[in-house]
């Protein structure tokens, strides 16, 4: 299942954006958002300093 960002936890640091191999994460109004390009690799999860990303 794709990655999901908890918007309440996300600080908008953009660390996850560069970690994604498919550029599936975009910033929307200061929060990270995972698009349909996600291939479920999980790379972004460990990259987030506030553990805002989970695999659903
Ligand atoms: S799980 Fe992988 S492909 Fe999906 S958003 Fe995270 S880094 Fe990108
Ligand atoms: S790494 Fe975490 S806190 Fe930073 S933009 Fe991505 S989801 Fe938000």
Short mmCIF file of C-alpha atoms and ligand atoms in Angstrom, two decimals:
data_model
loop_
_atom_site.label_atom_id
_atom_site.label_comp_id
_atom_site.label_asym_id
_atom_site.label_seq_id
_atom_site.Cartn_x
_atom_site.Cartn_y
_atom_site.Cartn_z
CA UNK A 1 0.00 0.00 0.00
CA UNK A 2 1.19 3.55 -0.66
CA UNK A 3 2.77 5.90 1.83
CA UNK A 4 0.54 8.29 3.71
CA UNK A 5 1.48 11.55 5.41
CA UNK A 6 -0.04 12.53 8.73
CA UNK A 7 -0.69 16.20 8.05
CA UNK A 8 -0.83 17.10 11.72
CA UNK A 9 2.68 15.74 12.30
CA UNK A 10 4.29 16.98 9.07
CA UNK A 11 6.49 20.03 9.61
CA UNK A 12 7.05 20.65 5.90
CA UNK A 13 10.80 19.97 6.11
CA UNK A 14 10.78 18.34 2.64
CA UNK A 15 13.26 15.62 3.67
CA UNK A 16 10.97 12.98 2.20
CA UNK A 17 10.71 14.69 -1.18
CA UNK A 18 14.35 14.04 -2.09
CA UNK A 19 14.24 10.50 -0.72
CA UNK A 20 11.53 9.32 -3.10
CA UNK A 21 12.84 7.52 -6.21
CA UNK A 22 9.71 8.22 -8.23
CA UNK A 23 9.19 11.86 -7.18
CA UNK A 24 5.84 10.79 -5.77
CA UNK A 25 5.93 13.29 -2.92
CA UNK A 26 4.95 16.87 -3.59
CA UNK A 27 4.48 19.80 -1.24
CA UNK A 28 0.98 21.20 -0.91
CA UNK A 29 0.43 24.24 1.28
CA UNK A 30 3.51 23.43 3.35
CA UNK A 31 2.70 19.76 3.87
CA UNK A 32 3.96 16.68 2.08
CA UNK A 33 1.47 14.83 -0.12
CA UNK A 34 1.92 11.40 -1.70
CA UNK A 35 0.66 11.10 -5.27
CA UNK A 36 -0.32 8.07 -7.34
CA UNK A 37 3.32 7.77 -8.49
CA UNK A 38 4.14 5.98 -5.21
CA UNK A 39 5.54 2.49 -5.75
CA UNK A 40 5.30 1.53 -2.06
CA UNK A 41 9.09 1.28 -1.57
CA UNK A 42 9.02 2.71 1.95
CA UNK A 43 12.16 4.86 1.52
CA UNK A 44 10.42 8.02 2.71
CA UNK A 45 9.29 6.51 6.01
CA UNK A 46 12.75 6.41 7.61
CA UNK A 47 13.60 9.80 6.14
CA UNK A 48 10.95 11.70 8.08
CA UNK A 49 12.34 13.17 11.33
CA UNK A 50 8.93 13.34 12.97
CA UNK A 51 7.64 9.96 11.81
CA UNK A 52 4.77 11.52 9.93
CA UNK A 53 4.84 8.94 7.12
CA UNK A 54 3.35 5.48 7.40
CA UNK A 55 2.66 2.71 4.91
CA UNK A 56 -1.05 1.98 4.83
S1 LIG B 1 6.99 4.77 -0.39
FE1 LIG B 1 8.70 5.09 -1.86
S2 LIG B 1 7.67 5.61 -3.79
FE2 LIG B 1 6.16 5.90 -2.17
S3 LIG B 1 6.29 8.06 -1.60
FE3 LIG B 1 7.67 6.92 -0.21
S4 LIG B 1 9.70 6.98 -1.17
FE4 LIG B 1 8.16 7.54 -2.74
S1 LIG B 2 9.96 14.36 5.94
FE1 LIG B 2 8.13 14.23 7.27
S2 LIG B 2 7.94 16.26 8.22
FE2 LIG B 2 9.33 16.46 6.46
S3 LIG B 2 7.97 17.10 4.75
FE3 LIG B 2 8.16 14.85 4.68
S4 LIG B 2 6.38 14.08 5.87
FE4 LIG B 2 6.65 16.25 6.38
#
